[in-house]
Every structure is written in structure tokens, then in C-alpha cells.
PDB file of C-alpha atoms in Angstrom:
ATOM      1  CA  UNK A 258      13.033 -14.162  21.127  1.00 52.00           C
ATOM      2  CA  UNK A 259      16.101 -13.358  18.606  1.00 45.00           C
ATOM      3  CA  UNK A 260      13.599 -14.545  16.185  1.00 49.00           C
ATOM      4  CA  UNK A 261      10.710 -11.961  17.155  1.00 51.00           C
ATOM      5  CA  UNK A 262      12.807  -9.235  17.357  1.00 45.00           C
ATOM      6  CA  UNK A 263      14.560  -9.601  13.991  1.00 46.00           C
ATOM      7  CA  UNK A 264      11.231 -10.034  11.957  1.00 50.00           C
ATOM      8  CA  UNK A 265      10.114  -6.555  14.500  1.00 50.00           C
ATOM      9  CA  UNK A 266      13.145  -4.855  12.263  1.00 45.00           C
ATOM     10  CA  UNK A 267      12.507  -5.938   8.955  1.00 50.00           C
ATOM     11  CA  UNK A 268       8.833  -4.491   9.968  1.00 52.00           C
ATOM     12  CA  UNK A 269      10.369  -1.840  10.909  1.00 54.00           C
ATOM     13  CA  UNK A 270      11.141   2.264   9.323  1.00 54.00           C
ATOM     14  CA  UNK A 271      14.769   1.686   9.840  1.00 51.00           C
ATOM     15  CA  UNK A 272      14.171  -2.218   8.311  1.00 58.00           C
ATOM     16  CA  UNK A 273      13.102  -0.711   5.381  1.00 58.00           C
ATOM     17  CA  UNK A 274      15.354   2.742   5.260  1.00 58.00           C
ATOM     18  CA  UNK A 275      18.589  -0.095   5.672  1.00 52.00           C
ATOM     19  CA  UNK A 276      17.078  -1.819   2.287  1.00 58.00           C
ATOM     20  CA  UNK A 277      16.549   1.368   0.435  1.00 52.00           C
ATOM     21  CA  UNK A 278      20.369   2.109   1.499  1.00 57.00           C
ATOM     22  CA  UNK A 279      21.406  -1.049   0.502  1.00 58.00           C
ATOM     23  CA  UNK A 280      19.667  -1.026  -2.909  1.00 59.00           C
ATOM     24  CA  UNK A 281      17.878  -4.668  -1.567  1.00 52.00           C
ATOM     25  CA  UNK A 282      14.426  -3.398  -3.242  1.00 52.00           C
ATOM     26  CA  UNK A 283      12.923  -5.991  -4.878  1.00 58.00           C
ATOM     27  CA  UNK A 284       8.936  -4.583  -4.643  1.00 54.00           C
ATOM     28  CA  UNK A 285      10.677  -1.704  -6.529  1.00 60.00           C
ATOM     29  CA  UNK A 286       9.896  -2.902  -9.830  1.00 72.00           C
ATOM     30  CA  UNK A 287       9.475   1.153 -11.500  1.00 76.00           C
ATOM     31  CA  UNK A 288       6.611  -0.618 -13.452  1.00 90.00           C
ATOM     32  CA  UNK A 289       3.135  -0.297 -12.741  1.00 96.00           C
ATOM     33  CA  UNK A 290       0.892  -3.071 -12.810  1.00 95.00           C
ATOM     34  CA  UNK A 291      -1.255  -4.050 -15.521  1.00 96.00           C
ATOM     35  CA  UNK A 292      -4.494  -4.494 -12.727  1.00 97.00           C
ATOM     36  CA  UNK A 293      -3.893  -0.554 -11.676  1.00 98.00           C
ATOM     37  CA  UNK A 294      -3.212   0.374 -15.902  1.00 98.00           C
ATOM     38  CA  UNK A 295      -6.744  -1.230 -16.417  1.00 98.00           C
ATOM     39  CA  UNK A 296      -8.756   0.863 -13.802  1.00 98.00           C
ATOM     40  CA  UNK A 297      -6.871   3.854 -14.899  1.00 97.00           C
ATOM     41  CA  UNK A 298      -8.088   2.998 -18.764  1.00 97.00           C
ATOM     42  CA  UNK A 299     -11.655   2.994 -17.333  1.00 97.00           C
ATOM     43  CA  UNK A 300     -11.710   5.862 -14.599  1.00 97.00           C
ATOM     44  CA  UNK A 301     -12.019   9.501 -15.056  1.00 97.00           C
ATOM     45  CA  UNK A 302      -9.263  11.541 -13.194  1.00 98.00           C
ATOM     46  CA  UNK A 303      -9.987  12.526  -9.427  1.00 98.00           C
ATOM     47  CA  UNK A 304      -7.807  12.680  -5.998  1.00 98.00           C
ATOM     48  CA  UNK A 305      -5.922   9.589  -5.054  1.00 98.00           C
ATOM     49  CA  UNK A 306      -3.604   8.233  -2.379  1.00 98.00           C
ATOM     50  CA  UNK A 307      -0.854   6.031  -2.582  1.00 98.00           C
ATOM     51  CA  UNK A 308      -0.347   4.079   0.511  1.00 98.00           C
ATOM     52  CA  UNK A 309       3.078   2.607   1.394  1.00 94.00           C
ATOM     53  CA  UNK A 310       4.152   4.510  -2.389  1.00 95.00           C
ATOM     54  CA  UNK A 311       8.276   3.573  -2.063  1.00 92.00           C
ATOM     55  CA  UNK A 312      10.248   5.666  -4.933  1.00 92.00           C
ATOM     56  CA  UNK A 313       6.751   6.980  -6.495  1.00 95.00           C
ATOM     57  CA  UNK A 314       6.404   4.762  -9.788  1.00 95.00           C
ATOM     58  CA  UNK A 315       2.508   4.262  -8.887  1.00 97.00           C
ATOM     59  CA  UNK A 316       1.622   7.783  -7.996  1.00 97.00           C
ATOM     60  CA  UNK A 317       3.546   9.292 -10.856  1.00 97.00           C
ATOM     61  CA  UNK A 318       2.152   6.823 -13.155  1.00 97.00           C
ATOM     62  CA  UNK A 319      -1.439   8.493 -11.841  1.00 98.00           C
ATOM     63  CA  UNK A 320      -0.098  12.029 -12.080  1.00 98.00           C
ATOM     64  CA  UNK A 321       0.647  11.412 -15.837  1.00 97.00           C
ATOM     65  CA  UNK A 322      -3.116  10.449 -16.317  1.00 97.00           C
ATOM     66  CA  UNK A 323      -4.333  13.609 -14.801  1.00 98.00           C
ATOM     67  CA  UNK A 324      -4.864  12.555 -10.856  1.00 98.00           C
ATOM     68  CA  UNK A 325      -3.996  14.846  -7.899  1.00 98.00           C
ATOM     69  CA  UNK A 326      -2.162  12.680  -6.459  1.00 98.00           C
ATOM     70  CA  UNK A 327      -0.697  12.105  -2.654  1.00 98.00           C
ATOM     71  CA  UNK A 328       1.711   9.451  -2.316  1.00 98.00           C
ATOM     72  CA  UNK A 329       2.666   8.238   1.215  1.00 97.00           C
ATOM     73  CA  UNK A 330       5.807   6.487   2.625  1.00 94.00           C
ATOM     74  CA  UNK A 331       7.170   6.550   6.051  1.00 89.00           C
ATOM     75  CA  UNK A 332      10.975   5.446   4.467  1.00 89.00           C
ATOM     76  CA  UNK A 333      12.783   9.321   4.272  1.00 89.00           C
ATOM     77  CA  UNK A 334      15.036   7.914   1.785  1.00 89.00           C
ATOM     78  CA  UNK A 335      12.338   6.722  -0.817  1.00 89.00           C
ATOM     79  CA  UNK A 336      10.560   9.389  -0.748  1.00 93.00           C
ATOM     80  CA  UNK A 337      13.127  11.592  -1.683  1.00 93.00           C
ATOM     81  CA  UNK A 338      13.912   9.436  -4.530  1.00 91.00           C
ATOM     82  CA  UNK A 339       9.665   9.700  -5.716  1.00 94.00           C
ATOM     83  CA  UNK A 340      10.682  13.773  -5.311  1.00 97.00           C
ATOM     84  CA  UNK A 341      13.039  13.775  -7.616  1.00 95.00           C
ATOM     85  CA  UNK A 342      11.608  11.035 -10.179  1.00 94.00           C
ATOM     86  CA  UNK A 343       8.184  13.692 -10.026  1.00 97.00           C
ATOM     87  CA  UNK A 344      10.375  16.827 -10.642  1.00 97.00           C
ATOM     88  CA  UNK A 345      12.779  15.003 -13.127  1.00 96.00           C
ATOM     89  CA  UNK A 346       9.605  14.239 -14.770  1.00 96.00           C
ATOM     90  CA  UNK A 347       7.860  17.710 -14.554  1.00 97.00           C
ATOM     91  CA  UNK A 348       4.955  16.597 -12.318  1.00 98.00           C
ATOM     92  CA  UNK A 349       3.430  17.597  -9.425  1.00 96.00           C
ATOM     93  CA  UNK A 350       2.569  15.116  -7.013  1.00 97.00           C
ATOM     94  CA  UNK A 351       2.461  15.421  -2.702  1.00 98.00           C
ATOM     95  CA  UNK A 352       5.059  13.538  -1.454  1.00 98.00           C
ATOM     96  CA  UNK A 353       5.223  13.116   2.415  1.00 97.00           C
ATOM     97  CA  UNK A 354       6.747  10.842   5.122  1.00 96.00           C
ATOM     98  CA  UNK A 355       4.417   9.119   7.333  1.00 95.00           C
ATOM     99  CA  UNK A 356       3.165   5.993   8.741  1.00 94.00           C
ATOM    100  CA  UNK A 357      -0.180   4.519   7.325  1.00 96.00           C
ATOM    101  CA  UNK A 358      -1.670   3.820  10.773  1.00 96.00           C
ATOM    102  CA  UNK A 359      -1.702   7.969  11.449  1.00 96.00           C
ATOM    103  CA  UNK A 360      -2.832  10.309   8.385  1.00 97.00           C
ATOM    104  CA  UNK A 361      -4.199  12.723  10.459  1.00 96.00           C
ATOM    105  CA  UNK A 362      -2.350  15.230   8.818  1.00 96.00           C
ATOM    106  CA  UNK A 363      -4.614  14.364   5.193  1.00 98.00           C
ATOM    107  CA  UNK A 364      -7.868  15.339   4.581  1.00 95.00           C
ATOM    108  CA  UNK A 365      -9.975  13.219   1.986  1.00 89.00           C
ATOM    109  CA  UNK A 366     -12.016  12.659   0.607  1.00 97.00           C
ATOM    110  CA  UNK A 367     -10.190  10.467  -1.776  1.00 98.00           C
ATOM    111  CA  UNK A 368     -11.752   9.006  -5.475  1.00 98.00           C
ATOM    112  CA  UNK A 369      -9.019   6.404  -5.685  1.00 98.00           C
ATOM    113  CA  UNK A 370      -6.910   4.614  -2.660  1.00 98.00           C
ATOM    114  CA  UNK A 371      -4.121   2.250  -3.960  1.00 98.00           C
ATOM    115  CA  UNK A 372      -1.805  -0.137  -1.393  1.00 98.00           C
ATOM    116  CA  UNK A 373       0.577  -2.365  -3.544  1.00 96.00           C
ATOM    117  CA  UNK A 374       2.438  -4.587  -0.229  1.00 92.00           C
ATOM    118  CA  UNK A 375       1.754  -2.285   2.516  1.00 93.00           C
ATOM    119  CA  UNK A 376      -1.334  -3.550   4.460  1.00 96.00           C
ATOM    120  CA  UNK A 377       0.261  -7.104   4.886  1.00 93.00           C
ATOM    121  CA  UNK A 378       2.941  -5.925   6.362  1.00 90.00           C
ATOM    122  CA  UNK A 379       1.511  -4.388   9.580  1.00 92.00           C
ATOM    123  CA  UNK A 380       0.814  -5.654  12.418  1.00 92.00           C
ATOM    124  CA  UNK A 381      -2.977  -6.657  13.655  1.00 94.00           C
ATOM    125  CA  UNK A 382      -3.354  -3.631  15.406  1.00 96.00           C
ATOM    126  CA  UNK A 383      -1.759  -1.470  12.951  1.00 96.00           C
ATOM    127  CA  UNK A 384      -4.258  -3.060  10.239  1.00 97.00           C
ATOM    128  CA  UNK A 385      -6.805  -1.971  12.281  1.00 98.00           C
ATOM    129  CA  UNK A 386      -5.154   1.866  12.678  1.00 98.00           C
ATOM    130  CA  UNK A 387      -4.810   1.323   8.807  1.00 98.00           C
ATOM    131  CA  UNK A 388      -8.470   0.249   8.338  1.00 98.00           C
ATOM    132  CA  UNK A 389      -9.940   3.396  10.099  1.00 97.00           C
ATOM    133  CA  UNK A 390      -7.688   6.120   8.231  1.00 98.00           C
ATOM    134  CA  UNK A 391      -8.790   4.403   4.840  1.00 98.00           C
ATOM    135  CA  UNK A 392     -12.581   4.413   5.844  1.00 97.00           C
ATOM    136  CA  UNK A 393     -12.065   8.099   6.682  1.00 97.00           C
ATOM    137  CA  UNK A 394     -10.300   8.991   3.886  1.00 98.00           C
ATOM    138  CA  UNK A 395     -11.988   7.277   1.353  1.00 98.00           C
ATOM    139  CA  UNK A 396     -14.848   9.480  -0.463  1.00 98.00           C
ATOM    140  CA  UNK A 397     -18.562   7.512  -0.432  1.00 97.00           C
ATOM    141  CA  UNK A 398     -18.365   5.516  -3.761  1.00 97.00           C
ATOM    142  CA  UNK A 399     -14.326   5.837  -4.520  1.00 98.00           C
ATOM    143  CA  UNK A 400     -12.558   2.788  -5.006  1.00 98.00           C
ATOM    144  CA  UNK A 401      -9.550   1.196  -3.519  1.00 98.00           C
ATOM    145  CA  UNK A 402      -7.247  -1.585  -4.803  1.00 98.00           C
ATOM    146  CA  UNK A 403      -4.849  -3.633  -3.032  1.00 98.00           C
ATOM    147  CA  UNK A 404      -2.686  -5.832  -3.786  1.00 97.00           C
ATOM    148  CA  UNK A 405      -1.072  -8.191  -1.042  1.00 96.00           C
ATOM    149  CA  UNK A 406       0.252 -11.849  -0.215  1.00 93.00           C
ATOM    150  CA  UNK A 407      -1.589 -14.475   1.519  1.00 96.00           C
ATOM    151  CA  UNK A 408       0.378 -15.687   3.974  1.00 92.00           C
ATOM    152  CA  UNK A 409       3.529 -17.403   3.487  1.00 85.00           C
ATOM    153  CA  UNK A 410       7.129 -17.495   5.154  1.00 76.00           C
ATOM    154  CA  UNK A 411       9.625 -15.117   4.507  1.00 69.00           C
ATOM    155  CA  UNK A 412      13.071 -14.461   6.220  1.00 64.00           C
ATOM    156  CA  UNK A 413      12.023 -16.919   8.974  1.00 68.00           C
ATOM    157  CA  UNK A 414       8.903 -15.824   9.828  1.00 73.00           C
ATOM    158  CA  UNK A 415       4.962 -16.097   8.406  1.00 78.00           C
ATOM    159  CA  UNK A 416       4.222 -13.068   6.172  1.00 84.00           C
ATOM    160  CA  UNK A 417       1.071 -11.964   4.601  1.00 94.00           C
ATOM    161  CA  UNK A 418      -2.581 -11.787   5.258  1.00 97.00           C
ATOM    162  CA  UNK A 419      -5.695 -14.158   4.241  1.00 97.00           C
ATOM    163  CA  UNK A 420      -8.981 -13.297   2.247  1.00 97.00           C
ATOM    164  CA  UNK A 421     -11.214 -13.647   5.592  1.00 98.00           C
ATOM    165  CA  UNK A 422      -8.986 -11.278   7.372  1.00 98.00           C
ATOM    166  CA  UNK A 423      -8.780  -8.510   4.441  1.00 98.00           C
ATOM    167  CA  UNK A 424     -13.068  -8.941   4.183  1.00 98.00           C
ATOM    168  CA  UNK A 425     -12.837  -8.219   8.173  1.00 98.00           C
ATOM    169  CA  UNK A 426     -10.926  -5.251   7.713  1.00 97.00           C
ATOM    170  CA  UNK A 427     -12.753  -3.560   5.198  1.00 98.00           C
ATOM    171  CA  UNK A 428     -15.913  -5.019   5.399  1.00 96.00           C
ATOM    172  CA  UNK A 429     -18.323  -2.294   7.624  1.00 95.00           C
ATOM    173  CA  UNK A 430     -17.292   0.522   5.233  1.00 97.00           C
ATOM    174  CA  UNK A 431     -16.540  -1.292   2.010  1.00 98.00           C
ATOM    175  CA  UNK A 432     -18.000  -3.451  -0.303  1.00 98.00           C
ATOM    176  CA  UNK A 433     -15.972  -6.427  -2.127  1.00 98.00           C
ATOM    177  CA  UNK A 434     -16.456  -5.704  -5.989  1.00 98.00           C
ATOM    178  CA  UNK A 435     -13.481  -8.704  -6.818  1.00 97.00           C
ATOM    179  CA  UNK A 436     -10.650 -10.478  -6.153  1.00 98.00           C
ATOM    180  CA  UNK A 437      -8.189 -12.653  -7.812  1.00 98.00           C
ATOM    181  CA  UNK A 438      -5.628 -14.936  -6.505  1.00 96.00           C
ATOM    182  CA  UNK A 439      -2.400 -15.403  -8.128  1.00 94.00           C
ATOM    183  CA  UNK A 440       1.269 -15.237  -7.794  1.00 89.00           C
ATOM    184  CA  UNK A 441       4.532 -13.607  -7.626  1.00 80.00           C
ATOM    185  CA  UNK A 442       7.655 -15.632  -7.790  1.00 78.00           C
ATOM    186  CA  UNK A 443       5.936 -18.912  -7.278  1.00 82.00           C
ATOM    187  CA  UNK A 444       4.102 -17.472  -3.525  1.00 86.00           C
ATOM    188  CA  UNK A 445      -0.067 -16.826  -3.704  1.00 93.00           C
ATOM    189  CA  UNK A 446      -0.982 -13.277  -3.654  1.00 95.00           C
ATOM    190  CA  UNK A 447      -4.471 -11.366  -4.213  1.00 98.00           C
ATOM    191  CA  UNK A 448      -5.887  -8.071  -6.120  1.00 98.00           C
ATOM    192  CA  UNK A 449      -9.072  -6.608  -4.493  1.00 98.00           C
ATOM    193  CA  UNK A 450     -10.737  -4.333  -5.300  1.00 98.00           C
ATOM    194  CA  UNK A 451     -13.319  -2.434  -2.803  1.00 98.00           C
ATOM    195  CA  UNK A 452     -15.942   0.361  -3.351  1.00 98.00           C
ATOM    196  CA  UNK A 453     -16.478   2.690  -0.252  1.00 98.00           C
ATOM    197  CA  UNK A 454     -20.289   2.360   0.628  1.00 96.00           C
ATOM    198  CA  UNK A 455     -22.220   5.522   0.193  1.00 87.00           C
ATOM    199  CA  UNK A 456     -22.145   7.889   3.352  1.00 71.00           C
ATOM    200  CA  UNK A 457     -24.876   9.658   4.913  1.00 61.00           C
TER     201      UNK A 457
END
């Protein structure tokens, strides 16, 4: 029970507002990735979203290449750090707190969704909550790239989500362009990349 509960708060807002407090941010690399420089290289500017954007390193990256961007985060504490790292930086992106599972306060449609380690962290249900805000935000043809661990322990418990399961997620609304497994820190983990099918 002690078990569940304690892998419920890492999960957790407060979980991850303690970390940010504590400085114990290790997804916070402030680099972007070379997977998300590469589509940016190839794709004219439109709207994106960040999902799950912590201190704002992806979405600013975007901002710099001309996106309107929205960057999403339901820690208070990092997104007040991506405020200031956009104004420092003299860039205008839409910073807001709020959980993944309920954008209801966002309109799309969206050219370009990014998630770098948010999906796999939710629940089942909450990938499912997650899975029907990114169908209705995504516009018919825009892309969106995730990045996330198969599954794996971590801090006593199994973290992560498989290739079958992402596929089952997306699949009614998106089609699979790629994938590719690797690693991070010696742990399998997997770039997709989906294309919203064509609406209407």
C-alpha cells in the first residue's frame, strides 16, 4: 500500500512541484533534442503545443524559429521559470498551468504537438483523457512527436509505456509515420512520430 501511494506522489503536481523546489530535475536538460531540431529544419512555421513543457527550453526553442507557440505544464513553479527564460529572451510564447488530461481552455487547431516524458507518466485513464484532447487539438494533417520510455522500473515501481499501447492510443485519429527505439542512460526509450488523419 506504502508502495502505491508513494509512486501516486511522484505522479503527482506536488511530486513534481517538490522536485522543481528541490532542483532534482534531471529531464531538464535546457537542450533540445536533435529528433525535434530535425523536423524544425524541415517544417515551415505554424501553431504548436508543448505538452508537459517544464522550464520552456522546447517551446522557446520553437518560438525562435518563428512558431506561435503554447507551452503547457501543470507544475506553477516551472512555468514561471519558462516565463521568465521567454521574456529574458524577448519572446513571446503562452505559458499556462494545466493538466494534459483537461485543455478545454485551448482551442486548436494545432500544426505541431510535441510531448518529451509526459504521456508515460499518466495513468491509463489519464492517457486516454490525454489521447482525446490531442485528437481534438491536433489540426487534420499536423504532426506530433513524442518521445517516451518503454517500460522499466524506477523509484520502486514499473514506469513507462510499450509500442502496442502508444499505437492504441493514437491509432483511430493518427497515423504512425516512424519510430525508433533507443536509450537514455542505459533504459529503452522511443521517438514517434504521428500525422493527424485528414478530417471531414
Amino acid at each position: 500500500m506504502w508502495q502505491r501511494l508513494r509512486d501516486r506522489l511522484l505522479r503527482s503536481r506536488w511530486g513534481f512541484e517538490w522536485r522543481y523546489l528541490r532542483g532534482q530535475t534531471p529531464w531538464d536538460t535546457g537542450i533540445t533534442p536533435p529528433e525535434v531540431m530535425e523536423f524544425l529544419a524541415q517544417t515551415p512555421p505554424g501553431r504548436a503545443l508543448d505538452l508537459g513543457c517544464g522550464t520552456g527550453t522546447n517551446a522557446i526553442t520553437l518560438a525562435r524559429r518563428g512558431w506561435k507557440v503554447t507551452g503547457v505544464d501543470f507544475s506553477p513553479r516551472a512555468i514561471r521559470r519558462a516565463r521568465q527564460k521567454a521574456a529574458s529572451a524577448g519572446l513571446s510564447v503562452h505559458f499556462l498551468v494545466a493538466d494534459v488530461t483537461n485543455l478545454s481552455m485551448l482551442q486548436g487547431p494545432y500544426d505541431y504537438v510535441l510531448d518529451i516524458g509526459c504521456l508515460f507518466a499518466l495513468n491509463n485513464l489519464d492517457r486516454r483523457r490525454y489521447a482525446k484532447e490531442l485528437e481534438r487539438l491536433c489540426a487534420s494533417q499536423g504532426w506530433y512527436m513524442l518521445y517516451a520510455w518503454l517500460p522499466r522500473p524506477w523509484r520502486g515501481s514499473m514506469w513507462g509505456i510499450s509500442v502496442d499501447e502508444v499505437q492504441a492510443l493514437f491509432d483511430a485519429s493518427f497515423t504512425r509515420e516512424r519510430y525508433v527505439i533507443g536509450e537514455e542512460k542505459g533504459h529503452p526509450s522511443v521517438w514517434y512520430w504521428y500525422r493527424r488523419r485528414s478530417m471531414g
